[in-house]
Structures are given as structure tokens and as C-alpha cells.
XYZ file of C-alpha atoms in Angstrom:
373
model
C 11.305 -4.537 -23.199
C 8.747 -3.122 -20.687
C 11.617 -1.569 -18.593
C 12.721 0.386 -21.671
C 9.153 1.414 -22.380
C 8.900 2.846 -18.833
C 12.332 4.583 -19.060
C 14.276 2.338 -16.684
C 16.273 -0.042 -18.813
C 18.740 -0.860 -15.972
C 15.881 -1.733 -13.658
C 14.514 -5.093 -12.747
C 11.145 -6.972 -12.613
C 9.345 -10.233 -13.027
C 6.377 -11.544 -15.051
C 3.146 -12.418 -13.085
C -0.147 -13.963 -13.876
C -1.976 -10.713 -14.070
C -2.324 -7.120 -12.684
C -3.597 -8.301 -9.366
C -0.620 -10.489 -8.747
C 1.692 -7.636 -9.951
C 0.112 -5.415 -7.216
C 0.096 -8.016 -4.543
C 3.765 -8.727 -5.186
C 4.559 -5.022 -4.832
C 2.844 -4.991 -1.542
C 4.797 -8.021 -0.311
C 7.998 -6.414 -1.522
C 7.489 -3.206 0.390
C 6.292 -5.024 3.542
C 9.409 -7.110 3.602
C 11.721 -4.129 2.664
C 10.244 -1.931 5.490
C 10.673 -4.738 7.959
C 14.169 -5.287 7.108
C 15.441 -1.610 6.504
C 13.122 0.290 8.940
C 12.060 -2.252 11.401
C 8.343 -1.765 10.686
C 6.195 -4.574 12.047
C 2.842 -3.057 11.704
C 2.966 -1.736 8.077
C 0.519 0.642 6.561
C -0.035 2.129 3.104
C -1.885 4.970 1.577
C -3.897 4.683 -1.629
C -6.495 6.661 -3.520
C -10.046 5.657 -3.313
C -9.895 5.060 -7.225
C -7.044 2.551 -6.796
C -7.673 -0.901 -8.058
C -9.270 -3.388 -5.583
C -6.114 -5.435 -6.006
C -4.395 -3.111 -3.443
C -7.125 -3.941 -0.799
C -6.650 -7.633 -1.659
C -2.889 -7.624 -1.424
C -3.133 -5.658 1.937
C -5.451 -8.327 3.219
C -3.141 -11.167 2.104
C -0.037 -9.376 3.444
C -1.426 -7.954 6.749
C -1.001 -4.316 5.793
C -3.302 -1.525 7.018
C -4.902 0.578 4.239
C -5.480 4.328 4.481
C -7.879 5.039 1.570
C -7.877 8.662 0.551
C -10.705 10.411 -1.451
C -10.112 11.886 -4.767
C -11.015 15.442 -5.812
C -14.594 15.140 -7.277
C -13.792 17.310 -10.314
C -10.181 16.363 -11.215
C -10.568 12.677 -9.946
C -6.851 12.973 -8.574
C -6.090 11.792 -5.071
C -6.244 14.498 -2.538
C -2.544 15.167 -1.787
C -3.120 16.935 1.596
C -4.942 14.019 2.884
C -2.230 11.677 1.518
C 0.364 13.734 3.574
C -1.755 13.644 6.710
C -2.142 9.773 6.461
C 1.637 9.169 6.347
C 3.157 8.001 9.603
C 6.105 6.086 11.015
C 4.439 2.835 9.943
C 3.833 3.889 6.231
C 5.682 1.595 3.767
C 3.984 2.444 0.511
C 2.088 5.218 -1.408
C 0.264 4.435 -4.606
C -1.040 6.223 -7.627
C -2.652 5.205 -10.918
C -1.813 6.107 -14.474
C -4.529 5.425 -15.330
C -7.118 4.323 -12.899
C -9.759 1.531 -13.642
C -12.890 3.391 -12.560
C -12.695 6.547 -14.573
C -9.514 6.333 -16.452
C -7.916 9.442 -14.841
C -4.330 9.760 -13.656
C -3.068 10.776 -10.141
C -0.331 13.457 -9.696
C 2.558 11.061 -9.696
C 5.165 13.776 -9.472
C 3.610 15.190 -6.307
C 3.255 11.705 -4.795
C 6.962 11.118 -5.735
C 7.972 14.158 -3.811
C 6.158 12.833 -0.725
C 7.610 9.363 -1.101
C 11.114 10.776 -1.381
C 10.594 13.129 1.706
C 9.204 10.320 3.918
C 11.488 7.586 2.479
C 8.624 5.251 1.512
C 7.916 3.281 -1.702
C 5.786 4.679 -4.449
C 3.966 2.199 -6.669
C 2.410 3.386 -9.917
C -0.365 1.191 -11.199
C -0.109 1.277 -15.045
C -1.923 -2.105 -15.465
C -4.708 -0.497 -17.509
C -2.462 2.298 -18.943
C -0.070 -0.454 -19.962
C 0.925 -0.083 -23.573
C -1.136 3.220 -24.060
C 0.322 5.782 -21.675
C 3.939 5.174 -22.657
C 3.227 5.906 -26.222
C 1.103 9.057 -25.909
C 3.999 11.363 -26.017
C 5.381 9.957 -29.300
C 1.847 9.839 -30.758
C 1.481 13.571 -30.118
C -1.351 13.138 -27.660
C 0.295 13.645 -24.365
C -0.297 17.394 -24.300
C -4.042 16.979 -24.480
C -6.491 19.400 -26.117
C -7.459 23.114 -25.447
C -3.961 24.118 -24.456
C -3.537 21.108 -22.167
C -6.638 21.833 -20.090
C -8.195 18.556 -21.182
C -6.800 15.054 -21.453
C -3.191 16.064 -20.668
C -0.880 13.208 -19.552
C 1.514 14.092 -16.751
C 4.800 12.403 -15.865
C 4.311 8.973 -14.626
C 7.149 6.597 -15.145
C 10.641 5.962 -13.707
C 11.752 9.343 -14.790
C 9.795 10.706 -11.842
C 11.856 10.949 -8.823
C 10.418 8.856 -6.066
C 8.726 6.221 -8.234
C 10.111 2.893 -7.135
C 7.852 0.293 -8.903
C 5.322 0.090 -11.717
C 2.818 -2.606 -12.757
C 1.881 -2.953 -16.456
C -0.499 -5.601 -17.926
C 0.912 -7.176 -21.084
C -2.420 -8.946 -21.636
C -4.399 -5.688 -21.992
C -3.148 -3.297 -24.648
C 0.016 -5.332 -25.188
C -2.313 -7.955 -26.785
C -0.403 -10.794 -25.094
C -2.326 -13.978 -23.870
C -4.659 -13.575 -20.909
C -2.858 -14.115 -17.628
C 0.305 -12.168 -18.173
C 1.385 -8.963 -16.517
C 4.891 -7.392 -15.281
C 6.056 -5.844 -12.027
C 9.017 -3.561 -12.464
C 11.266 -2.116 -9.826
C 13.745 0.689 -9.906
C 16.565 -1.723 -9.137
C 17.325 -5.330 -8.510
C 17.974 -4.856 -4.759
C 14.369 -3.885 -4.251
C 13.168 -6.763 -6.302
C 14.896 -9.218 -4.019
C 12.294 -8.530 -1.350
C 9.644 -9.949 -3.744
C 11.251 -13.399 -3.730
C 10.291 -16.236 -1.336
C 13.275 -18.543 -0.521
C 13.343 -21.415 1.925
C 16.878 -22.943 1.921
C 16.223 -25.650 4.466
C 13.180 -27.427 3.249
C 13.424 -31.311 3.353
C 12.781 -31.299 -0.411
C 15.591 -29.098 -1.166
C 15.999 -25.421 -1.682
C 12.722 -23.717 -2.513
C 12.955 -20.385 -4.294
C 10.187 -18.579 -6.337
C 10.184 -15.049 -7.637
C 6.398 -14.565 -7.272
C 3.306 -16.251 -5.923
C 3.229 -18.899 -8.551
C 5.369 -21.998 -7.922
C 4.911 -23.551 -11.377
C 5.080 -20.741 -13.975
C 3.640 -21.284 -17.509
C 6.353 -21.070 -20.081
C 3.718 -20.894 -22.722
C 2.330 -17.574 -21.422
C 5.828 -15.998 -21.215
C 6.545 -17.082 -24.777
C 3.205 -15.978 -26.066
C 3.681 -12.649 -24.456
C 7.311 -12.265 -25.930
C 5.833 -13.219 -29.294
C 3.038 -10.729 -29.233
C 5.400 -7.961 -28.317
C 7.806 -8.842 -31.137
C 4.940 -8.970 -33.598
C 3.518 -5.665 -32.559
C 6.695 -3.772 -32.086
C 7.143 -0.297 -31.013
C 5.566 1.120 -34.173
C 2.585 -1.212 -33.877
C 1.876 -0.069 -30.333
C 2.329 3.576 -31.290
C -0.309 3.267 -34.047
C -2.653 1.240 -31.707
C -2.286 3.959 -29.045
C -3.022 6.773 -31.556
C -6.070 4.994 -32.822
C -7.645 3.954 -29.490
C -6.945 7.225 -27.738
C -8.356 9.277 -30.634
C -11.465 7.156 -30.486
C -11.841 7.571 -26.728
C -11.442 11.324 -27.036
C -14.116 11.473 -29.653
C -16.496 9.736 -27.299
C -15.604 12.129 -24.422
C -15.918 15.219 -26.543
C -19.293 14.146 -27.876
C -20.502 13.497 -24.401
C -19.275 16.904 -23.329
C -20.616 18.864 -26.396
C -23.601 16.933 -27.521
C -25.256 15.099 -24.647
C -26.217 17.768 -22.021
C -27.658 15.249 -19.634
C -24.266 13.526 -18.983
C -20.701 14.655 -18.104
C -17.349 13.085 -18.264
C -15.611 12.318 -14.982
C -12.370 14.217 -14.856
C -10.116 14.649 -17.844
C -9.163 11.092 -18.943
C -5.913 11.193 -20.924
C -5.954 7.565 -22.362
C -8.431 4.808 -23.387
C -11.234 4.874 -20.623
C -14.141 7.227 -20.561
C -16.472 7.332 -17.605
C -19.617 9.453 -17.564
C -22.398 10.267 -15.134
C -25.694 12.036 -15.196
C -26.205 15.677 -14.313
C -29.940 15.521 -15.074
C -32.200 14.496 -12.193
C -34.510 12.855 -14.649
C -31.754 10.607 -16.128
C -30.458 7.744 -13.941
C -27.177 6.703 -15.250
C -27.649 3.018 -14.327
C -30.861 3.123 -16.379
C -28.855 4.394 -19.288
C -26.423 1.595 -18.656
C -29.206 -0.906 -18.802
C -30.589 0.555 -21.985
C -27.056 0.221 -23.510
C -26.930 -3.340 -22.505
C -30.125 -4.171 -24.502
C -28.491 -2.600 -27.485
C -25.434 -4.850 -27.043
C -23.052 -2.692 -25.153
C -21.886 -4.043 -21.909
C -20.523 -1.210 -19.882
C -18.970 -1.168 -16.421
C -21.028 0.275 -13.655
C -19.287 2.469 -11.077
C -20.015 3.939 -7.747
C -18.721 7.031 -6.054
C -20.317 8.746 -8.049
C -22.803 6.523 -9.864
C -21.377 6.266 -13.369
C -20.666 3.870 -16.159
C -17.460 3.651 -18.339
C -16.227 2.242 -21.720
C -12.717 1.064 -22.198
C -11.947 1.632 -25.812
C -10.128 -1.091 -27.700
C -9.135 -1.657 -31.223
C -12.522 -3.238 -31.694
C -14.290 0.023 -30.690
C -12.825 1.943 -33.678
C -15.174 0.479 -36.307
C -18.332 0.961 -34.207
C -17.756 4.204 -32.512
C -20.433 5.917 -34.521
C -22.920 3.198 -33.502
C -21.916 3.642 -29.893
C -22.457 7.361 -29.853
C -25.826 7.033 -31.595
C -26.986 4.268 -29.178
C -25.793 6.301 -26.169
C -27.844 9.380 -27.334
C -30.807 7.161 -27.892
C -30.370 5.365 -24.493
C -30.298 8.761 -22.660
C -33.526 9.814 -24.292
C -35.248 6.467 -23.499
C -34.052 6.651 -19.874
C -35.414 10.189 -19.648
C -38.789 9.467 -21.315
C -39.562 5.892 -20.290
C -37.520 4.789 -17.225
C -38.144 1.100 -16.434
C -36.609 0.895 -13.020
C -35.397 -2.573 -13.903
C -32.227 -4.096 -15.120
C -29.096 -5.547 -13.851
C -27.328 -2.204 -13.093
C -30.398 -0.637 -11.532
C -31.033 -3.675 -9.328
C -27.527 -4.403 -8.203
C -25.562 -1.226 -8.153
C -28.607 1.025 -7.462
C -29.139 -0.999 -4.239
C -25.449 -0.678 -3.262
C -25.415 2.971 -3.469
C -28.849 3.871 -2.086
C -29.220 1.455 0.863
C -27.302 1.319 4.159
C -27.238 -2.467 3.874
C -26.762 -2.387 0.203
C -23.028 -3.049 0.114
C -23.444 -6.003 2.455
C -26.150 -7.486 0.301
C -24.177 -6.875 -2.881
C -21.263 -8.554 -1.404
C -23.294 -11.590 -0.432
C -24.681 -11.832 -3.911
C -21.065 -11.686 -5.264
C -20.176 -14.612 -2.979
C -23.135 -16.650 -4.063
C -22.067 -16.051 -7.771
C -18.725 -17.259 -7.074
C -20.057 -20.358 -5.366
C -22.087 -21.224 -8.435
C -18.893 -21.276 -10.569
C -17.755 -24.248 -8.583
C -20.809 -26.298 -8.811
C -20.963 -29.220 -11.196
């Protein structure tokens, strides 16, 4: 079903436990493919700075060197000239997002596909967040964006793009499937074969698994199938239309009615990230003010910003969100507290040379507490 949605019904894929595993599996696949086909033993990959952290995680697991390329500060698309310069004889994989997690923007997948084709390397498109939104934008009449396509336009991203060899898509996000379900799709079954792990001579018999998990939860697979059957193409189409219309209303309001803020890039789908252009308004302060009003937004860095990922639950409260955001901006300007979770944690990470190290240590301590009785 997902392969048809991404215009490659004759392709291949597997289910995974989530977007992270889908991306890790893609990296494993390209590492093994490059070793077998090209003899590469010191693999490298090139990714945008806005790519999901799962790429770094997968690279660490699989022993792949990462070249992280900055994005254009205005368009938020990966810098293609730097991508091209980063490609070398050990490159196994390029990556792009449609859409990325931090600010909801899309990389130029067509241009990345041309580079992947030219240098005979893989191109993975991360659609974990775009999932069941971006494939329906065209049918919803929203792919062309607004203002003649200058805002919110969706560019080609799926298997119709020459050079795209794999795509990850989370069914548990806008597919409304049970948490812990995602898919990794390949252009053909031959490439998918490199994802498998097979040990034929184990004393316990032949061991073969398609992904990281040995025991795979049938209930999750069945639940995902049931959710997709229930929603159907028309259900996902209407969901896409409502959610994206809501997101664009928020983006347009920020652009036209909140002069202290600006929207990062031109997000075509469900995520809207915004930062401050007023020296008297600290965006993390705004985020903390919103938290006190019941809105728990994601804090971002590079630049300092926050984002909202719109869902079907946002539709009924979008007016309240906009009103609270306007009020929070005024409060942050007139009575900044300098306190709060975002200010304390993310402010330190972006303003101090040792900040990232300290933030990392705090994150580790937090994980430790999860495993204390």
C-alpha cells in the first residue's frame, strides 16, 4: 500500500519499529551494497544538517563516516554545491528530507537524484514525518503552494524522481497506526536483500531476519494494516487537506500579523517553525510562555526557533493557538523572565562553548532516571 502511495508499486520494503529503525536499516543496506558492488570498506555518507538524528545514530551503529552539509539559511534546503564537493570515492549514500523534522521544509530531491545518478550512489529520502501527508498534497490541490508557487510549493520527492533508491515513511504518524510502526521502501527487491541478516551455519539452525528485530510484533503489523484499511485513500486525502490548511493558516498569520517572528523557509506540509527577528523577543522565552498556556512546542537550534507539528487535534484549537502565540510574544517582549525549560536548557546549548556537552550530559542523566526503580 505504501509503495503505491509513493509511486513504486513494483518495489520492495519491510516494516520496522519506527522511523529510526527505517533509517538505520537504509544505512546498513547501502553499506553492505557498496561493500559488495563497489568494494568500499570505509563508507561515507552525505546528509543535510536538518536530517533526522537517526542518520547519525545509524552511521554510528554501522561504522559510516558522516559529512553534514549546511542548509541555506533562507530556503532551508541543503546546499547542493557543498553536497557535490563532499562526494568522494567512499561515498555510499546521499540523503534528503521531504519533509525534515526541525522546520518542516523539503530538500531539492530532484537535484540530489541527479547527483546520486551521476556518482552511482544511493539516495534515501526521509519521509518519516511527511508520511501520509506529502503523497496526498497533489490530489488535495495543495502541492502548488500559494502566491504562484513562491510559498509552500511541494517539489517532486518520491520514486518518480530518477536517482531515488529508498524512502522511509512512518505509518504511526499521519497514518494513524499504532505507535512503533514504520516502513522502509526500496526501488527494487535486489537492493532490499542487502538489508537482511542471514546466518546459515548457526548451531541453532538457519537464522534470518529482515531488519534489526528478531521477534516481530504481529499485533503492530495487523494494527497498522487495520488503520490503513479504515482510513483509506479518501480518508488520508481529507486528513491531509485539513491538517495542511491549518498549518498554512498558522504560517500566514505569523508572516502577516506577528512582526516580531518569521517562519523558517517555506514549509509545504504540516510543520511550521518560527524564530524571532526582534532583538527584544527571545524565541525560547516565547516557547516557555506558550508552555504555561498548555502548548508544548519543540525547541530548535541553528537558528534558535520553535515549531508546531499540526495534527487533526490542532484543527479545533487553531484560533486559540494563534491568540496564545500573539499574547506570548507580547509577554516575552514586555516581561521576560529569563527562566523556564527552553531558556535554561536550549539557551545554554546555543550560547555557551561547553553548552552542548552539558546538555548532552543532562540528557544522559535523564535517560538513567528512566531505568531507576
